[in-house]
Amino acid sequence: MLHPTRVIQFGLGPIGSAVARHILERSALKLVGAVDIALAKVGKDTGEVLGLDRRLGIPVSGSLAEALAHGPADVVTHCTGSYADLFTPQILEILGAGLSVVSTSEELSFPWLAHAAEAKLIDDAARSAGRAVLATGVNPGFLMDTLPLTLTAICQRVDHITVTRTQNASNRRGPFQAKIGSGMTVDEFRAKMAAGRMGHVGLVESAGMVLSTLGKQMVRFETSVEPVVTEKPVKTPYFNVAPGRVRGLRQVAHAYAPEGEFLTLVFVAALDEATDQDVVTIEGKPTLEVTLKGTNGDIATVAITVNAIRRVLAAQPGLATMADLPVITAW
Amino acid sequence: MLHPTRVIQFGLGPIGSAVARHILERSALKLVGAVDIALAKVGKDTGEVLGLDRRLGIPVSGSLAEALAHGPADVVTHCTGSYADLFTPQILEILGAGLSVVSTSEELSFPWLAHAAEAKLIDDAARSAGRAVLATGVNPGFLMDTLPLTLTAICQRVDHITVTRTQNASNRRGPFQAKIGSGMTVDEFRAKMAAGRMGHVGLVESAGMVLSTLGKQMVRFETSVEPVVTEKPVKTPYFNVAPGRVRGLRQVAHAYAPEGEFLTLVFVAALDEATDQDVVTIEGKPTLEVTLKGTNGDIATVAITVNAIRRVLAAQPGLATMADLPVITAW
């Protein structure tokens, strides 16, 4: 039997920490390093930073080079930020060190439309390194792209796809509750939205992957966000929201092919939301309606990130998307 | 632009004819030949045999060699029979002619457990020919294997999977209604079952693909079939079923890993069945429940067979399964 795959966790925020904890549960994987830039974490034992009741003997490193000085690795699970300006130098650094990458950065999941220059840089670097890079997660990476694509396999004709993800954010981590505007006034919400970098990231990447894989040109993409306002007080471990304030958001995207609207993505995430399910509707021959219950976003993103490792290690060098690799499964 | 992919349809039964008709609807594909052994079809124009209102200028050939004498092809869509003893020489002949294969033969979808010798023969022949072979369909090929595998991507742990497919067979083709025992007495049904080769074929293949891809050894496989008896008369274009007679079947399979039962497959197909849906339940972390409506078996099998062509043409030579190829989609 081969040695366990050696993994460095890059980024120890809530998702990165959960990925690291899950890597520790998987017998075929071995956590060999952890990187974070937060001064409060660097130098501490990774077990302590992960909230475990034991030391791991792995200090949190302030840089990848420092982590690699402790010993070699095969792959990096990269969980830092959503945006290309942040992750591009990090991914290039990892590839420069000769390691494969599974990332949760939303804009890397299908960067060929919105960030083509960065995509080309990363693809070239991956080919030079002889390694593969994949960004995935529950969304983007699964619910609004890979899953509907998978379902079109049994369609002779696809006229339109709608994916509606409705989440009760009361079950989610604090930063997620913050990201959807919990506790803000409507004016604060609109001001934050106008300033950008709030709300769900990844709709244009999901749309790009779906249309491109189905052989359709995306000629227009529109997106809008509205606050969901609470009528009664809402309390979570992270927020107390008074009536009239924001408990979440409803974000809608429309992607158009030359012949008309082809894909509608609806993302609803709000505290105390009664519905907690995903629905994929494919209009065509046949028309399919698929309903999913239980796709908890945090558990799911951690799972697919770790589950992707074996496919990424076996992949052709380059920047891959979920549509390029054989089915990613538990293992 | 490349020339359209040239396809020969091998087998002009109900599914093969529907595949051929769908190929004619796809602009990237060109039907260049048709093969069937039925003397009533050989020599006739394929358009006539397909029930079209126009001639295609393609005569139905009695053999692949005869079809190829009319001109070259790239791939064969192969829809003849479920069983390895029938399809193995046919697949070897197609590979011998240097063509790729997409087949609907159930036992070829994951033959490595039940038909390992034939699988090895076909895999070797495919590698020698530099071509890929894939067998797919809605089931096996999608609902009870590829789809649950895809869903495990977002699971950190999978304890047990159940897939229940319930079909109202009143919407299906005549041979399908016959295959599930429609119109038989219970004694006739049990006698036919005991003689073998009735009921749904493919449960052991789906189970093999799921367990193998998830890295689990299948240590035991059990299957049973019971008739579904009607209480009131049932009428379809193909059958009149009197009360007390069989309107369909309920087939159940249990697949065991060393630690216990891991996969339960329930296949219900009956005339006038009130429910017409598929449910995939994955117990684990998280527990998922996914419900599908609209997966009409005949439309879906035709779709996935034709949709698979582009992945098979791009695949590594050899006998592939649905778990080996990038996501098959409409295109």
XYZ file of C-alpha atoms in Angstrom:
662
model
C 0.000 0.000 0.000
C 1.136 3.532 -0.767
C 1.847 5.975 2.026
C -1.152 8.084 3.056
C -1.533 11.208 0.944
C 0.225 14.060 2.749
C -1.914 17.192 2.991
C -1.134 20.754 4.001
C -4.123 22.829 5.083
C -3.759 26.403 3.784
C -6.137 28.727 5.653
C -7.565 27.995 9.110
C -10.802 29.980 9.074
C -14.049 28.128 9.842
C -14.082 26.113 6.583
C -10.316 25.494 6.493
C -10.357 24.334 10.104
C -13.279 21.996 9.396
C -11.410 20.603 6.369
C -8.332 20.000 8.537
C -10.402 18.262 11.213
C -11.993 16.035 8.547
C -8.598 15.185 7.047
C -7.622 13.901 10.506
C -10.618 11.523 10.349
C -9.613 9.992 6.990
C -7.263 7.028 7.147
C -5.928 7.516 3.616
C -4.882 11.099 4.362
C -2.274 12.541 6.672
C -2.255 16.172 7.764
C 1.402 17.247 7.617
C 1.154 21.027 7.795
C -1.079 24.044 8.360
C -0.681 27.589 7.093
C -2.438 30.742 8.205
C -1.402 34.379 8.142
C -3.197 35.351 11.384
C -0.540 36.254 13.939
C -2.805 34.907 16.696
C -2.532 31.425 15.145
C 1.038 31.238 13.817
C 3.346 29.193 16.014
C 0.569 27.547 17.999
C -0.009 23.806 17.712
C -2.550 23.079 14.971
C -4.562 20.868 17.324
C -5.131 23.830 19.606
C -6.131 26.138 16.729
C -8.560 23.475 15.433
C -10.188 23.271 18.851
C -9.122 19.669 19.410
C -8.398 18.283 22.851
C -4.977 17.071 21.757
C -1.770 18.433 20.293
C -0.914 17.362 16.734
C 2.773 18.225 16.838
C 2.205 20.425 13.788
C 2.823 24.129 14.388
C 0.735 26.594 12.365
C 3.116 28.131 9.829
C 2.914 31.699 8.642
C 3.800 30.676 5.082
C 3.807 27.644 2.810
C 7.611 27.658 2.635
C 7.776 27.452 6.405
C 5.309 24.528 6.448
C 7.300 22.683 3.788
C 10.510 23.163 5.779
C 9.025 20.622 8.238
C 8.694 17.944 5.544
C 7.258 17.139 2.104
C 3.587 17.057 1.059
C 1.491 15.894 -1.900
C -1.460 18.250 -1.970
C -2.722 21.470 -0.439
C -6.328 22.002 0.604
C -6.667 25.735 0.129
C -9.426 27.642 1.964
C -8.659 31.331 2.173
C -10.869 33.718 0.211
C -13.383 33.891 -2.572
C -11.685 36.408 -4.836
C -9.125 36.064 -7.591
C -6.907 38.938 -6.458
C -6.392 37.167 -3.127
C -6.035 33.550 -4.203
C -4.053 33.846 -7.417
C -0.635 34.500 -5.821
C -1.349 31.812 -3.219
C -2.199 29.165 -5.830
C 0.853 30.117 -7.900
C 3.021 29.753 -4.795
C 1.617 26.272 -4.067
C 2.165 25.156 -7.659
C 5.644 26.639 -7.556
C 6.341 24.275 -4.669
C 5.212 21.359 -6.863
C 1.995 20.503 -5.018
C -1.515 19.724 -6.273
C -4.350 21.961 -5.072
C -7.964 21.514 -4.034
C -9.354 24.959 -3.277
C -12.660 26.293 -1.985
C -12.153 29.707 -3.635
C -15.410 30.398 -5.414
C -14.004 32.462 -8.262
C -11.534 29.673 -9.079
C -14.272 27.068 -9.655
C -14.816 28.193 -13.250
C -12.644 31.277 -13.758
C -12.519 31.200 -17.539
C -15.187 33.885 -18.019
C -14.803 36.383 -15.188
C -11.056 35.964 -14.533
C -9.550 34.624 -17.719
C -6.113 36.161 -17.186
C -5.717 34.622 -13.728
C -7.090 31.321 -15.031
C -4.453 31.256 -17.768
C -1.656 32.068 -15.288
C -2.758 29.264 -12.963
C -3.313 26.779 -15.779
C 0.147 27.475 -17.208
C 1.769 27.180 -13.793
C -0.048 23.901 -13.113
C 1.080 22.427 -16.419
C 4.655 23.521 -15.759
C 4.500 21.939 -12.315
C 2.876 18.769 -13.670
C 0.117 19.180 -11.082
C -3.658 19.687 -11.163
C -5.708 22.430 -9.525
C -9.430 22.186 -8.803
C -11.728 24.526 -6.931
C -14.915 23.020 -5.589
C -17.429 23.231 -2.764
C -21.120 22.711 -2.338
C -21.901 25.891 -4.263
C -20.194 26.682 -6.564
C -18.902 23.203 -7.295
C -21.946 21.019 -6.863
C -25.533 22.154 -6.362
C -25.826 24.788 -9.065
C -23.403 23.304 -11.620
C -22.123 19.730 -11.282
C -25.453 18.336 -10.116
C -27.665 19.933 -12.802
C -25.039 18.993 -15.410
C -25.152 15.387 -14.165
C -28.946 15.368 -14.418
C -28.908 16.539 -18.046
C -27.322 13.181 -18.924
C -30.803 11.693 -19.109
C -32.272 14.534 -21.196
C -32.560 14.415 -24.963
C -33.182 18.148 -25.004
C -32.653 20.870 -22.387
C -34.636 24.089 -22.826
C -34.115 25.728 -19.449
C -32.643 24.941 -16.033
C -33.644 26.450 -12.697
C -31.831 25.767 -9.449
C -33.341 27.126 -6.254
C -31.310 26.748 -3.073
C -33.154 27.706 0.085
C -31.199 27.538 3.306
C -32.123 28.058 6.894
C -28.997 29.971 7.875
C -29.719 29.468 11.572
C -27.821 26.178 11.233
C -24.740 27.761 9.683
C -21.488 29.200 10.969
C -21.176 32.814 12.154
C -19.292 34.236 9.141
C -21.981 32.802 6.861
C -24.712 34.475 8.910
C -22.759 37.737 8.677
C -22.223 37.353 4.921
C -25.972 37.261 4.275
C -26.549 40.540 6.144
C -27.992 39.201 9.407
C -28.852 41.992 11.823
C -28.338 44.889 9.400
C -30.875 47.571 8.646
C -32.161 47.524 5.089
C -30.143 50.676 4.368
C -26.950 49.128 5.744
C -27.638 46.025 3.667
C -28.093 48.022 0.471
C -24.987 50.130 1.178
C -22.876 47.012 1.798
C -24.226 45.386 -1.346
C -23.481 48.474 -3.402
C -19.918 48.437 -2.067
C -19.599 44.840 -3.348
C -18.053 41.771 -1.797
C -21.104 40.708 0.161
C -23.653 38.000 -0.512
C -23.067 34.672 -2.217
C -20.072 34.451 -4.548
C -20.073 31.923 -7.344
C -23.245 32.331 -9.368
C -21.430 33.529 -12.470
C -18.949 30.663 -12.108
C -21.756 28.085 -11.822
C -23.528 29.603 -14.807
C -20.311 29.623 -16.811
C -19.652 25.970 -16.081
C -23.185 24.880 -16.957
C -23.496 26.777 -20.219
C -19.970 26.053 -21.363
C -20.257 22.305 -20.671
C -23.573 22.105 -22.502
C -21.972 23.850 -25.481
C -23.861 27.125 -25.094
C -22.428 30.604 -25.293
C -23.323 32.881 -22.361
C -24.268 36.161 -24.009
C -25.656 37.895 -20.923
C -25.587 37.433 -17.166
C -27.729 39.411 -14.721
C -27.796 39.203 -10.963
C -29.660 40.991 -8.210
C -29.886 40.771 -4.425
C -32.728 41.705 -2.122
C -32.755 41.672 1.696
C -35.095 39.329 3.557
C -36.483 41.301 6.503
C -37.717 39.662 9.695
C -41.082 40.435 11.264
C -40.266 38.906 14.634
C -37.049 38.772 16.691
C -34.520 36.126 15.590
C -31.750 34.834 17.831
C -28.732 32.692 16.955
C -25.451 32.105 18.809
C -24.025 34.913 16.660
C -26.852 37.418 16.060
C -29.888 38.974 17.690
C -32.038 40.411 14.940
C -34.831 42.847 15.812
C -38.050 43.068 13.781
C -37.609 45.216 10.672
C -33.950 44.233 10.308
C -32.377 41.866 7.814
C -32.374 38.109 8.484
C -30.854 37.116 5.134
C -30.905 37.590 1.398
C -32.440 36.430 -1.819
C -30.022 36.509 -4.727
C -31.115 35.694 -8.274
C -29.048 35.212 -11.410
C -30.184 34.851 -15.007
C -27.844 33.480 -17.669
C -28.727 33.886 -21.309
C -27.751 31.895 -24.385
C -28.212 33.476 -27.829
C -31.714 31.961 -28.041
C -32.868 33.357 -24.668
C -32.681 32.777 -20.929
C -31.261 29.333 -20.272
C -30.379 29.173 -16.582
C -31.957 30.738 -13.498
C -30.185 30.458 -10.166
C -32.008 31.430 -6.986
C -30.070 31.565 -3.740
C -32.063 32.201 -0.580
C -30.288 32.139 2.768
C -31.968 33.550 5.843
C -32.117 32.974 9.569
C -35.246 31.085 10.697
C -36.107 30.224 7.091
C -38.838 27.556 7.169
C -37.704 25.792 4.007
C -34.319 24.116 3.833
C -33.977 22.364 0.499
C -32.640 22.573 -3.038
C -34.700 22.084 -6.180
C -33.310 21.518 -9.664
C -35.819 21.780 -12.488
C -34.806 20.898 -16.007
C -37.342 21.775 -18.660
C -36.844 19.731 -21.771
C -37.358 16.171 -22.918
C -38.040 14.868 -20.347
C -38.789 17.583 -17.803
C -37.153 16.641 -14.507
C -37.755 17.923 -11.008
C -35.237 16.963 -8.382
C -35.527 17.921 -4.710
C -32.674 17.590 -2.224
C -32.959 17.674 1.524
C -30.032 17.674 3.912
C -27.329 19.408 1.872
C -25.888 21.340 4.807
C -23.498 23.770 3.211
C -20.622 23.634 5.674
C -20.544 19.836 6.020
C -20.946 19.472 2.270
C -18.185 21.897 1.291
C -15.749 20.199 3.646
C -16.742 16.791 2.275
C -16.400 17.598 -1.420
C -13.080 19.374 -0.852
C -11.564 16.340 0.833
C -13.334 13.844 -1.474
C -11.849 15.642 -4.496
C -8.284 14.889 -3.444
C -8.006 11.461 -5.087
C -9.364 12.697 -8.433
C -7.068 15.744 -8.410
C -4.017 13.587 -7.730
C -4.964 11.361 -10.701
C -5.864 14.250 -13.040
C -3.988 15.604 -16.011
C -1.837 18.627 -15.077
C -3.608 21.960 -15.407
C -6.509 23.947 -14.014
C -9.470 21.549 -13.962
C -13.139 22.188 -13.294
C -15.696 19.789 -11.857
C -16.844 19.095 -15.421
C -13.417 17.761 -16.412
C -12.883 15.087 -13.765
C -14.499 11.671 -13.245
C -17.273 11.689 -10.668
C -16.060 12.830 -7.262
C -17.379 10.542 -4.541
C -16.846 9.655 -0.934
C -14.071 7.055 -0.585
C -15.302 22.515 -37.516
C -14.841 18.747 -37.539
C -17.130 16.539 -39.558
C -20.188 15.297 -37.621
C -19.472 12.121 -35.671
C -20.510 9.172 -37.832
C -22.666 6.663 -35.967
C -23.823 3.157 -36.800
C -26.879 1.952 -34.893
C -26.477 -1.732 -33.981
C -29.849 -3.218 -33.020
C -33.212 -1.799 -34.105
C -35.522 -2.973 -31.338
C -37.573 -0.354 -29.467
C -34.593 1.224 -27.670
C -32.199 0.960 -30.621
C -34.777 2.497 -32.949
C -35.377 5.342 -30.496
C -31.609 5.914 -30.254
C -31.371 6.051 -34.054
C -34.266 8.509 -34.268
C -32.610 10.712 -31.642
C -29.258 10.594 -33.474
C -31.093 12.002 -36.502
C -32.182 14.963 -34.334
C -28.621 15.841 -33.227
C -26.692 18.170 -35.489
C -23.273 17.001 -34.309
C -24.062 13.382 -35.174
C -24.677 11.653 -38.466
C -26.358 8.260 -38.754
C -24.356 6.372 -41.391
C -25.505 2.805 -40.894
C -27.938 0.471 -39.158
C -27.533 -3.196 -38.276
C -30.149 -5.728 -37.240
C -30.327 -9.483 -37.593
C -34.119 -9.631 -38.076
C -34.784 -10.813 -41.622
C -37.947 -8.677 -41.705
C -35.778 -5.553 -41.368
C -32.622 -6.359 -43.346
C -32.518 -4.633 -46.733
C -35.324 -2.191 -45.971
C -34.572 1.505 -45.755
C -33.740 2.475 -42.169
C -36.241 5.350 -42.288
C -39.027 2.889 -42.921
C -37.885 0.558 -40.115
C -37.679 3.533 -37.722
C -41.246 4.498 -38.573
C -40.235 7.810 -40.167
C -42.200 9.363 -42.982
C -39.072 9.620 -45.125
C -36.375 7.404 -46.587
C -32.861 7.837 -45.174
C -30.980 6.173 -48.023
C -29.437 3.833 -45.450
C -30.398 0.178 -45.883
C -30.599 -1.955 -42.744
C -27.586 -4.279 -42.876
C -27.583 -7.828 -41.572
C -24.066 -7.438 -40.188
C -21.606 -4.767 -39.121
C -19.242 -5.683 -41.986
C -22.056 -5.081 -44.465
C -22.846 -1.686 -42.894
C -19.189 -0.664 -43.020
C -18.992 -1.616 -46.676
C -21.198 1.440 -47.325
C -18.654 3.793 -45.715
C -16.629 4.520 -42.570
C -17.934 5.305 -39.078
C -16.568 6.582 -35.756
C -18.776 4.965 -33.146
C -21.440 2.316 -32.745
C -24.477 2.744 -30.520
C -25.166 -0.835 -29.533
C -28.628 -1.848 -28.306
C -29.194 -5.572 -28.612
C -29.486 -7.586 -25.411
C -28.828 -7.499 -21.711
C -26.649 -10.576 -21.359
C -22.923 -11.137 -21.696
C -23.178 -14.294 -23.798
C -25.077 -12.319 -26.449
C -23.203 -9.024 -26.478
C -19.596 -10.132 -26.002
C -19.003 -11.374 -29.580
C -20.849 -8.296 -30.928
C -18.693 -5.853 -28.950
C -15.520 -7.702 -29.950
C -16.589 -7.491 -33.606
C -17.190 -3.722 -33.337
C -13.809 -3.176 -31.682
C -12.201 -5.394 -34.300
C -13.506 -2.949 -36.894
C -11.776 -0.115 -34.991
C -14.893 1.648 -33.709
C -15.778 3.061 -30.287
C -18.880 1.687 -28.559
C -21.692 3.060 -26.437
C -23.883 0.135 -25.435
C -27.119 -0.251 -23.488
C -26.320 -3.848 -22.486
C -26.991 -3.979 -18.769
C -24.422 -6.620 -17.893
C -21.704 -4.586 -19.621
C -22.257 -1.506 -17.427
C -20.023 -2.869 -14.658
C -19.063 -6.405 -15.690
C -16.015 -6.787 -13.468
C -17.809 -8.828 -10.782
C -20.377 -11.021 -12.548
C -18.614 -11.379 -15.918
C -14.948 -10.792 -15.290
C -13.715 -13.009 -18.132
C -15.834 -11.218 -20.740
C -14.847 -7.853 -19.242
C -11.168 -8.723 -19.620
C -11.670 -9.859 -23.230
C -13.478 -6.631 -24.112
C -11.033 -4.416 -22.224
C -8.069 -6.047 -23.967
C -9.724 -5.745 -27.378
C -10.555 -2.083 -26.748
C -6.980 -1.276 -25.748
C -5.664 -3.084 -28.827
C -8.070 -1.139 -31.009
C -7.241 2.149 -29.265
C -10.953 2.671 -28.651
C -13.203 3.029 -25.600
C -16.309 1.033 -24.709
C -18.981 2.199 -22.280
C -22.317 0.677 -21.376
C -24.873 3.014 -19.880
C -28.590 3.705 -19.646
C -30.949 5.095 -17.086
C -30.634 1.993 -14.935
C -28.020 0.571 -14.755
C -25.898 3.559 -15.697
C -27.518 6.415 -13.855
C -30.242 6.208 -11.231
C -28.903 3.417 -9.036
C -25.178 4.004 -9.522
C -23.866 7.217 -11.132
C -26.398 9.467 -9.405
C -25.947 8.118 -5.851
C -22.170 8.132 -6.398
C -22.375 11.780 -7.482
C -24.393 12.643 -4.371
C -21.805 11.086 -2.038
C -19.421 13.863 -3.123
C -20.960 16.092 -0.459
C -20.837 13.455 2.294
C -18.050 13.206 4.823
C -19.227 9.724 5.754
C -21.581 7.272 4.043
C -23.128 4.557 6.211
C -25.848 3.233 3.930
C -27.469 4.050 0.589
C -31.004 3.201 -0.513
C -32.329 3.815 -4.006
C -36.017 3.210 -4.639
C -37.230 3.469 -8.211
C -40.991 3.332 -8.618
C -42.318 3.422 -12.143
C -45.776 3.545 -13.563
C -45.156 1.075 -16.398
C -48.341 2.152 -18.163
C -46.194 4.867 -19.812
C -43.560 2.431 -21.080
C -43.031 0.434 -24.263
C -44.617 -2.985 -24.807
C -41.508 -5.144 -24.266
C -40.940 -3.391 -20.929
C -44.518 -4.138 -19.873
C -43.958 -7.769 -20.878
C -40.630 -7.954 -19.027
C -42.271 -7.076 -15.716
C -44.823 -9.881 -16.035
C -47.887 -7.881 -17.080
C -50.942 -10.109 -17.571
C -49.422 -13.290 -16.149
C -50.934 -15.391 -13.400
C -48.883 -15.444 -10.223
C -47.876 -19.056 -10.982
C -46.742 -18.144 -14.498
C -44.793 -15.217 -13.038
C -43.031 -17.411 -10.481
C -42.256 -20.078 -13.102
C -40.802 -17.486 -15.501
C -38.746 -15.954 -12.698
C -37.418 -19.356 -11.663
C -36.393 -19.973 -15.278
C -34.375 -16.760 -15.155
C -33.984 -13.947 -17.617
C -37.053 -12.013 -16.584
C -37.346 -8.870 -14.478
C -34.910 -5.987 -14.280
C -31.315 -6.729 -15.215
C -28.530 -4.620 -13.781
C -28.907 -4.500 -10.016
C -25.705 -6.432 -9.380
C -23.885 -4.191 -11.862
C -25.149 -1.011 -10.146
C -24.195 -2.417 -6.751
C -20.772 -3.408 -8.020
C -20.107 0.055 -9.410
C -21.236 1.832 -6.239
C -19.314 -0.305 -3.769
C -16.199 -0.543 -5.893
C -16.044 3.220 -6.515
C -16.502 3.971 -2.828
C -13.650 1.576 -2.058
C -15.797 -1.114 -0.462
C -15.604 -4.834 -1.051
C -18.946 -6.492 -1.905
C -18.956 -9.633 0.221
C -22.568 -10.648 -0.401
C -25.358 -9.772 -2.823
C -28.965 -10.927 -2.425
C -31.881 -10.268 -4.704
C -35.540 -11.246 -4.739
C -38.570 -10.555 -6.911
C -42.249 -10.544 -6.008
C -45.213 -10.060 -8.329
C -47.484 -7.041 -7.913
C -51.062 -8.283 -8.414
C -53.886 -6.053 -9.602
C -57.238 -5.829 -7.834
C -59.038 -4.152 -10.725
C -58.743 -4.520 -14.520
C -55.808 -2.698 -16.126
C -55.638 -1.822 -19.810
C -52.689 -0.554 -21.874
C -52.110 -0.547 -25.655
C -50.267 -3.842 -25.129
C -52.013 -5.657 -22.260
C -55.423 -6.263 -20.703
C -54.858 -7.482 -17.177
C -57.716 -9.090 -15.262
C -58.048 -8.789 -11.471
C -55.864 -11.316 -9.650
C -53.252 -11.259 -12.392
C -49.836 -9.630 -12.366
C -49.479 -5.933 -13.217
C -45.743 -5.717 -12.444
C -42.982 -6.589 -10.052
C -41.086 -5.477 -7.001
C -37.439 -6.446 -7.095
C -35.106 -5.804 -4.159
C -31.350 -6.187 -3.898
C -29.117 -5.978 -0.851
C -25.368 -5.499 -1.200
C -23.130 -6.101 1.780
C -19.708 -4.766 2.682
C -17.657 -6.563 5.349
C -19.183 -4.333 8.038
C -22.813 -5.020 7.017
C -25.492 -4.080 4.498
C -24.367 -0.998 2.613
C -26.703 -0.629 -0.368
C -30.387 -1.424 -0.845
C -31.893 -1.169 -4.321
C -35.656 -1.332 -4.740
C -37.089 -1.541 -8.228
C -40.863 -1.330 -8.549
C -42.428 -1.300 -12.001
C -46.118 -1.915 -12.423
C -48.986 -0.894 -14.663
C -51.253 1.775 -13.134
C -48.748 2.403 -10.335
C -49.791 5.594 -8.555
C -46.243 6.679 -7.686
C -43.751 7.505 -10.419
C -40.545 8.740 -8.825
C -37.069 7.832 -7.668
C -35.703 8.410 -4.195
C -32.047 8.239 -3.205
C -31.361 8.242 0.524
C -27.819 8.464 1.799
C -27.432 7.898 5.509
C -24.238 9.395 6.808
C -22.819 12.826 7.507
C -24.921 14.538 6.318
C -27.973 12.366 5.635
C -29.389 13.286 2.229
C -32.761 12.581 0.696
C -33.130 13.238 -3.003
C -36.376 12.791 -4.927
C -36.575 12.733 -8.718
C -39.697 13.145 -10.786
C -39.851 12.727 -14.533
C -37.078 10.208 -15.204
C -38.977 8.340 -17.911
C -36.892 5.246 -18.513
C -37.125 5.007 -22.288
C -36.472 8.704 -22.987
C -33.688 8.727 -20.411
C -31.880 5.642 -21.697
C -31.919 6.991 -25.235
C -30.633 10.357 -23.996
C -27.751 9.073 -21.912
C -26.662 6.663 -24.635
C -26.393 9.442 -27.202
C -25.059 11.991 -24.686
C -22.251 9.573 -23.781
C -20.817 9.607 -27.297
C -18.589 12.673 -26.891
C -17.052 11.399 -23.632
C -16.432 7.934 -25.099
C -14.699 9.403 -28.134
C -12.410 11.424 -25.817
C -11.784 8.588 -23.352
C -8.663 6.508 -22.819
C -8.839 3.208 -24.734
C -10.385 0.347 -22.782
C -13.628 -0.755 -21.154
C -14.839 2.238 -19.150
C -17.636 2.552 -16.626
C -19.698 5.606 -15.782
C -17.424 6.150 -12.771
C -14.356 6.528 -14.994
C -15.483 9.306 -17.344
C -16.041 13.038 -16.793
C -19.677 13.946 -16.198
C -21.886 12.951 -19.117
C -24.265 15.769 -20.016
C -26.562 16.898 -22.754
C -24.612 18.820 -25.431
